[in-house]
């Protein structure tokens, strides 16, 4: 029987070679990688990786200790109840932008939840300049109640000074 | 004739990466094959097109059916396109695609927004179409199959955000 999936999270200052070193160590002990996502947030490196076949959470942390120390990273390993081949397809995309202020994510996600949208992917950035920041957010999700409630909720968000665009998505399969 | 479901080849089968030969014989067997192919696409998860090489027939024949889109889109009805060639492209758009031959994965691909194509129908008559949006995307995806190209070969950034169609 397969070992359970572990979720490995690494965070730290971004330097070339982190992913190559981590995966080399894991490959060296015969570990299997599942889905992974890496991003840079605020000049920091962050990666989440599904890993199995490399032992327990403590054993994986031990395997990666020297790499963690070399790159000055924070490492976290959890056992998770995950499985591959569970992809879901978004059918709506929402893009938001405005002058930055606190509460944008809370306001938008609360409104989308009320409109029946389940968020599958969210990415937000602060752009502009330090004295005039702007907030940009891109959300993909599933609209359980159709797109109309989302368009209505977007109209209300526009009254709060947010520019919001809703785009229906359809996956072409052939 | 009883209509059969044909086995669908899945990645990384080499035949999916192989350029197909032109169709030269427009006979009852070809039309029967097109019906089997349509039936096969119907059995899959909400397919709007399929190409002959996806069932191992290495000939330039594909089906395009934008009437099956979840939301109504401009379309020319269910089409059998034989020896299709795109003769004109205009604009571009990002959209999400999947493939019967690549289960459990979808990704973003840039396609021309409008195309003109010439092909032959199942009787061998020359036909031309001007397609846009979703129907144009289906045709480009299926014609790629005839050239041994998969949407995996055309993936763009997950965060690509040109206007989706």
Coordinates of C-alpha atoms in Angstrom, one line a residue:
Chain A
X1 CA 0.0 0.0 0.0
X2 CA 1.2 3.5 -0.8
X3 CA 2.4 5.7 2.0
X4 CA 0.2 8.7 2.7
X5 CA 0.9 12.0 0.9
X6 CA 2.8 14.5 2.9
X7 CA 2.6 18.3 2.2
X8 CA 6.0 19.9 2.4
X9 CA 6.1 23.6 2.7
X10 CA 9.3 25.6 2.3
X11 CA 9.6 29.4 2.7
X12 CA 12.5 31.7 2.7
X13 CA 14.6 34.3 0.8
X14 CA 14.5 33.4 -2.9
X15 CA 17.8 32.0 -4.2
X16 CA 18.6 30.1 -7.4
X17 CA 18.8 26.3 -6.9
X18 CA 16.3 25.7 -4.0
X19 CA 13.9 23.5 -6.0
X20 CA 16.7 21.6 -7.7
X21 CA 18.4 20.8 -4.4
X22 CA 15.2 19.8 -2.6
X23 CA 14.0 17.5 -5.4
X24 CA 17.4 16.0 -5.8
X25 CA 17.4 14.9 -2.1
X26 CA 13.9 13.5 -2.4
X27 CA 14.6 11.7 -5.6
X28 CA 17.7 10.2 -4.0
X29 CA 15.6 8.3 -1.5
X30 CA 13.0 7.2 -4.0
X31 CA 10.3 9.7 -3.1
X32 CA 7.4 10.4 -5.4
X33 CA 6.3 13.9 -6.1
X34 CA 2.6 14.8 -6.7
X35 CA 1.3 18.2 -7.5
X36 CA 3.5 21.2 -6.6
X37 CA 3.1 24.9 -6.6
X38 CA 5.9 27.5 -6.3
X39 CA 5.5 31.3 -6.1
X40 CA 7.3 34.4 -5.0
X41 CA 5.4 36.4 -2.4
X42 CA 6.9 39.7 -1.3
X43 CA 10.4 38.8 -2.5
X44 CA 10.2 35.5 -0.7
X45 CA 10.3 32.0 -2.1
X46 CA 7.4 29.7 -1.2
X47 CA 6.7 26.2 -2.4
X48 CA 4.2 23.5 -1.5
X49 CA 4.8 19.9 -2.7
X50 CA 2.9 16.7 -2.4
X51 CA 5.5 14.0 -1.4
X52 CA 5.3 10.4 -0.6
X53 CA 7.5 7.4 -0.2
X54 CA 10.2 9.2 1.7
X55 CA 9.1 8.2 5.2
X56 CA 7.3 9.9 8.0
X57 CA 7.0 13.7 8.5
X58 CA 9.9 13.7 10.9
X59 CA 12.0 11.5 8.5
X60 CA 11.4 13.9 5.6
X61 CA 12.2 16.9 7.7
X62 CA 15.5 15.1 8.7
X63 CA 16.3 14.4 5.1
X64 CA 16.0 18.0 4.1
X65 CA 17.6 19.5 7.2
X66 CA 21.0 20.3 5.6
X67 CA 19.3 21.8 2.6
X68 CA 17.0 23.8 4.8
X69 CA 20.0 25.1 6.7
X70 CA 22.1 25.8 3.6
X71 CA 19.4 28.0 2.1
X72 CA 18.1 29.5 5.4
X73 CA 14.6 28.2 4.8
X74 CA 11.6 27.5 7.0
X75 CA 10.4 23.9 6.5
X76 CA 7.1 22.4 7.5
X77 CA 5.8 18.9 6.8
X78 CA 2.3 17.6 7.4
X79 CA 0.5 14.3 6.6
X80 CA -2.5 15.1 4.5
X81 CA -5.6 13.3 3.2
X82 CA -4.9 14.1 -0.4
X83 CA -5.2 12.2 -3.7
X84 CA -4.2 12.9 -7.3
X85 CA -6.6 13.1 -10.3
X86 CA -9.0 15.3 -8.4
X87 CA -8.8 18.3 -10.7
X88 CA -11.8 20.6 -10.9
X89 CA -12.6 23.0 -13.7
X90 CA -13.4 26.7 -13.1
X91 CA -16.4 28.0 -15.0
X92 CA -16.0 31.7 -14.0
X93 CA -13.2 34.1 -13.6
X94 CA -13.3 37.3 -11.5
X95 CA -10.8 40.1 -11.8
X96 CA -10.7 42.9 -9.3
X97 CA -8.6 46.1 -9.1
X98 CA -8.7 49.3 -7.2
X99 CA -6.6 51.7 -5.2
X100 CA -5.2 49.6 -2.3
X101 CA -7.1 49.6 1.0
X102 CA -7.6 47.1 3.8
X103 CA -10.5 44.7 3.4
X104 CA -10.7 44.1 -0.3
X105 CA -10.1 40.4 -0.2
X106 CA -12.6 40.0 2.7
X107 CA -15.2 42.1 0.9
X108 CA -14.9 40.4 -2.4
X109 CA -14.6 36.8 -1.2
X110 CA -17.6 37.2 1.2
X111 CA -19.7 38.6 -1.7
X112 CA -18.7 35.8 -4.0
X113 CA -19.4 33.2 -1.3
X114 CA -22.9 34.6 -0.9
X115 CA -23.3 34.5 -4.7
X116 CA -22.6 30.8 -4.7
X117 CA -19.0 30.9 -6.0
X118 CA -16.5 28.3 -4.8
X119 CA -12.9 29.7 -5.2
X120 CA -10.5 27.2 -6.9
X121 CA -7.6 29.6 -7.5
X122 CA -6.8 33.1 -6.1
X123 CA -3.9 35.3 -6.8
X124 CA -3.5 38.9 -5.6
X125 CA -0.8 41.4 -6.0
X126 CA 0.0 44.9 -4.8
X127 CA 1.3 47.0 -7.7
X128 CA 1.6 50.7 -8.4
X129 CA 4.1 52.6 -6.1
X130 CA 4.8 52.6 -2.4
X131 CA 2.9 55.9 -2.0
X132 CA 0.1 55.0 -4.4
X133 CA -0.4 51.3 -4.2
X134 CA -3.0 49.4 -6.3
X135 CA -4.5 46.0 -5.5
X136 CA -5.1 43.5 -8.2
X137 CA -6.8 40.1 -7.7
X138 CA -7.6 37.3 -10.0
X139 CA -10.0 34.6 -8.9
X140 CA -11.1 31.4 -10.7
X141 CA -14.0 29.3 -9.4
X142 CA -17.1 27.3 -9.8
X143 CA -20.5 29.0 -9.9
X144 CA -22.9 26.7 -8.2
X145 CA -25.9 29.0 -8.8
X146 CA -25.0 30.2 -12.3
X147 CA -23.3 33.4 -13.3
X148 CA -26.1 35.9 -12.7
X149 CA -25.8 36.0 -8.9
X150 CA -22.1 36.7 -9.3
X151 CA -22.8 39.6 -11.7
X152 CA -25.3 41.0 -9.2
X153 CA -22.7 40.8 -6.4
X154 CA -20.1 42.4 -8.6
X155 CA -22.4 45.4 -9.2
X156 CA -22.6 45.9 -5.5
X157 CA -18.8 45.7 -5.2
X158 CA -18.6 48.4 -7.9
X159 CA -20.5 50.7 -5.6
X160 CA -17.7 50.3 -3.1
X161 CA -15.2 51.7 -5.6
X162 CA -13.8 48.4 -6.8
X163 CA -13.5 47.6 -10.5
X164 CA -14.6 44.0 -11.0
X165 CA -14.9 42.0 -14.2
X166 CA -16.7 38.6 -14.4
X167 CA -15.9 36.3 -17.3
X168 CA -17.6 33.0 -17.9
X169 CA -15.1 30.2 -18.7
X170 CA -15.8 27.2 -20.7
X171 CA -13.2 24.4 -21.1
X172 CA -13.0 23.3 -24.7
X173 CA -12.5 19.5 -24.8
X174 CA -11.9 17.6 -28.0
Chain B
X1 CA -24.9 -0.8 -39.3
X2 CA -24.4 -0.8 -35.5
X3 CA -22.4 2.1 -34.3
X4 CA -19.4 1.3 -32.2
X5 CA -17.4 3.2 -29.5
X6 CA -13.8 3.3 -30.7
X7 CA -11.0 3.0 -28.2
X8 CA -9.4 6.4 -27.6
X9 CA -5.6 6.6 -27.6
X10 CA -4.2 8.4 -24.6
X11 CA -1.0 10.3 -24.1
X12 CA 1.9 9.4 -24.5
X13 CA 0.9 7.2 -27.4
X14 CA 3.3 8.1 -30.3
X15 CA 0.4 8.1 -32.8
X16 CA -0.9 11.3 -31.1
X17 CA 2.4 13.0 -32.1
X18 CA 2.3 11.8 -35.7
X19 CA 1.3 13.8 -38.7
X20 CA -1.7 12.3 -40.6
X21 CA -2.1 11.4 -44.2
X22 CA -4.7 13.1 -46.5
X23 CA -8.0 11.3 -47.1
X24 CA -8.2 10.3 -50.8
X25 CA -11.1 7.8 -50.8
X26 CA -14.6 9.3 -50.1
X27 CA -16.5 6.1 -49.8
X28 CA -19.2 4.6 -47.6
X29 CA -16.5 3.2 -45.3
X30 CA -15.3 6.7 -44.6
X31 CA -18.7 8.0 -43.8
X32 CA -19.3 5.0 -41.5
X33 CA -16.1 5.7 -39.7
X34 CA -17.2 9.4 -39.2
X35 CA -20.4 8.1 -37.5
X36 CA -18.4 5.8 -35.2
X37 CA -16.1 8.7 -34.4
X38 CA -19.1 10.9 -33.6
X39 CA -20.6 8.2 -31.4
X40 CA -17.2 7.8 -29.6
X41 CA -17.0 11.5 -28.9
X42 CA -20.6 11.4 -27.5
X43 CA -19.6 8.8 -24.9
X44 CA -16.8 11.0 -23.6
X45 CA -17.0 13.8 -21.0
X46 CA -18.7 16.7 -22.9
X47 CA -16.5 16.7 -26.0
X48 CA -17.1 19.3 -28.7
X49 CA -14.7 17.7 -31.2
X50 CA -12.6 14.7 -31.9
X51 CA -10.0 13.8 -34.5
X52 CA -9.4 10.6 -36.4
X53 CA -5.8 10.0 -34.9
X54 CA -7.3 10.0 -31.4
X55 CA -8.8 6.6 -32.3
X56 CA -5.7 5.5 -34.2
X57 CA -6.8 6.3 -37.8
X58 CA -4.0 8.3 -39.2
X59 CA -6.0 10.3 -41.7
X60 CA -6.9 14.0 -41.9
X61 CA -10.5 13.9 -40.6
X62 CA -12.0 15.6 -37.6
X63 CA -15.3 16.5 -36.2
X64 CA -16.2 20.0 -34.8
X65 CA -19.5 20.6 -33.0
X66 CA -19.9 23.9 -31.2
X67 CA -23.6 23.3 -30.7
X68 CA -22.5 21.2 -27.7
X69 CA -21.0 24.2 -25.9
X70 CA -22.6 24.8 -22.5
X71 CA -23.4 28.4 -23.4
X72 CA -24.7 29.1 -26.9
X73 CA -22.0 30.3 -29.3
X74 CA -21.8 31.2 -33.0
X75 CA -21.5 27.9 -34.9
X76 CA -22.0 26.1 -38.2
X77 CA -23.6 23.1 -36.7
X78 CA -22.0 19.6 -36.4
X79 CA -19.2 19.4 -39.0
X80 CA -17.2 16.6 -40.5
X81 CA -13.9 18.3 -41.7
X82 CA -11.8 16.3 -44.1
X83 CA -8.3 17.4 -45.2
X84 CA -8.9 20.8 -43.5
X85 CA -6.6 23.7 -43.9
X86 CA -6.7 27.0 -42.2
X87 CA -6.3 29.8 -44.7
X88 CA -6.5 32.9 -42.6
X89 CA -6.1 33.8 -38.9
X90 CA -7.0 37.0 -37.1
X91 CA -6.7 38.1 -33.4
X92 CA -5.9 35.9 -30.5
X93 CA -7.5 34.8 -27.2
X94 CA -6.6 32.7 -24.2
X95 CA -9.0 29.8 -23.3
X96 CA -8.9 26.6 -21.3
X97 CA -8.7 23.4 -23.2
X98 CA -8.8 19.7 -22.3
X99 CA -8.6 16.6 -24.5
X100 CA -10.2 13.2 -24.6
X101 CA -6.7 11.8 -25.1
X102 CA -5.3 13.6 -22.0
X103 CA -7.6 12.8 -19.1
X104 CA -7.7 14.8 -15.9
X105 CA -5.7 17.9 -17.1
X106 CA -6.8 21.2 -18.6
X107 CA -4.6 24.2 -19.4
X108 CA -4.6 27.6 -21.0
X109 CA -3.9 27.9 -24.7
X110 CA -3.7 30.9 -27.0
X111 CA -5.7 30.5 -30.3
X112 CA -6.6 32.7 -33.2
X113 CA -9.9 34.5 -32.5
X114 CA -11.2 34.1 -36.0
X115 CA -10.1 31.7 -38.7
X116 CA -11.1 30.9 -42.3
X117 CA -10.7 27.3 -43.3
X118 CA -11.2 25.1 -46.3
X119 CA -11.9 21.4 -46.1
X120 CA -13.9 18.6 -47.8
X121 CA -17.1 17.1 -46.5
X122 CA -17.8 13.4 -46.2
X123 CA -18.9 13.4 -49.9
X124 CA -15.6 15.0 -51.0
X125 CA -17.1 18.4 -51.8
X126 CA -15.0 21.5 -51.0
X127 CA -16.4 23.6 -48.1
X128 CA -15.2 26.8 -46.6
X129 CA -16.0 28.3 -43.2
X130 CA -15.3 31.5 -41.4
X131 CA -15.3 30.7 -37.6
X132 CA -14.8 32.7 -34.5
X133 CA -14.5 32.3 -30.8
X134 CA -15.2 28.9 -29.3
X135 CA -15.9 27.2 -32.7
X136 CA -12.6 28.5 -34.1
X137 CA -10.9 27.2 -31.0
X138 CA -12.3 23.7 -31.5
X139 CA -11.3 23.6 -35.1
X140 CA -7.7 24.7 -34.3
X141 CA -7.4 22.1 -31.5
X142 CA -8.7 19.3 -33.8
X143 CA -6.6 20.4 -36.8
X144 CA -3.6 20.4 -34.5
X145 CA -4.3 16.7 -33.8
X146 CA -4.0 16.0 -37.6
X147 CA -0.5 17.5 -37.4
X148 CA 0.5 15.5 -34.4
X149 CA 0.3 18.6 -32.1
X150 CA -1.4 18.4 -28.7
X151 CA -2.7 21.3 -26.6
X152 CA 0.1 20.4 -24.1
X153 CA 2.5 21.7 -26.8
X154 CA 0.8 25.1 -26.8
X155 CA 0.3 25.7 -23.0
X156 CA 0.8 29.2 -21.8
X157 CA 1.2 30.6 -18.2
X158 CA -1.5 29.6 -15.8
X159 CA -1.9 33.3 -15.1
X160 CA -2.3 34.3 -18.7
X161 CA -5.3 36.6 -18.8
X162 CA -6.1 37.8 -22.2
X163 CA -9.8 38.1 -22.6
X164 CA -11.3 34.6 -22.4
X165 CA -13.9 33.5 -24.9

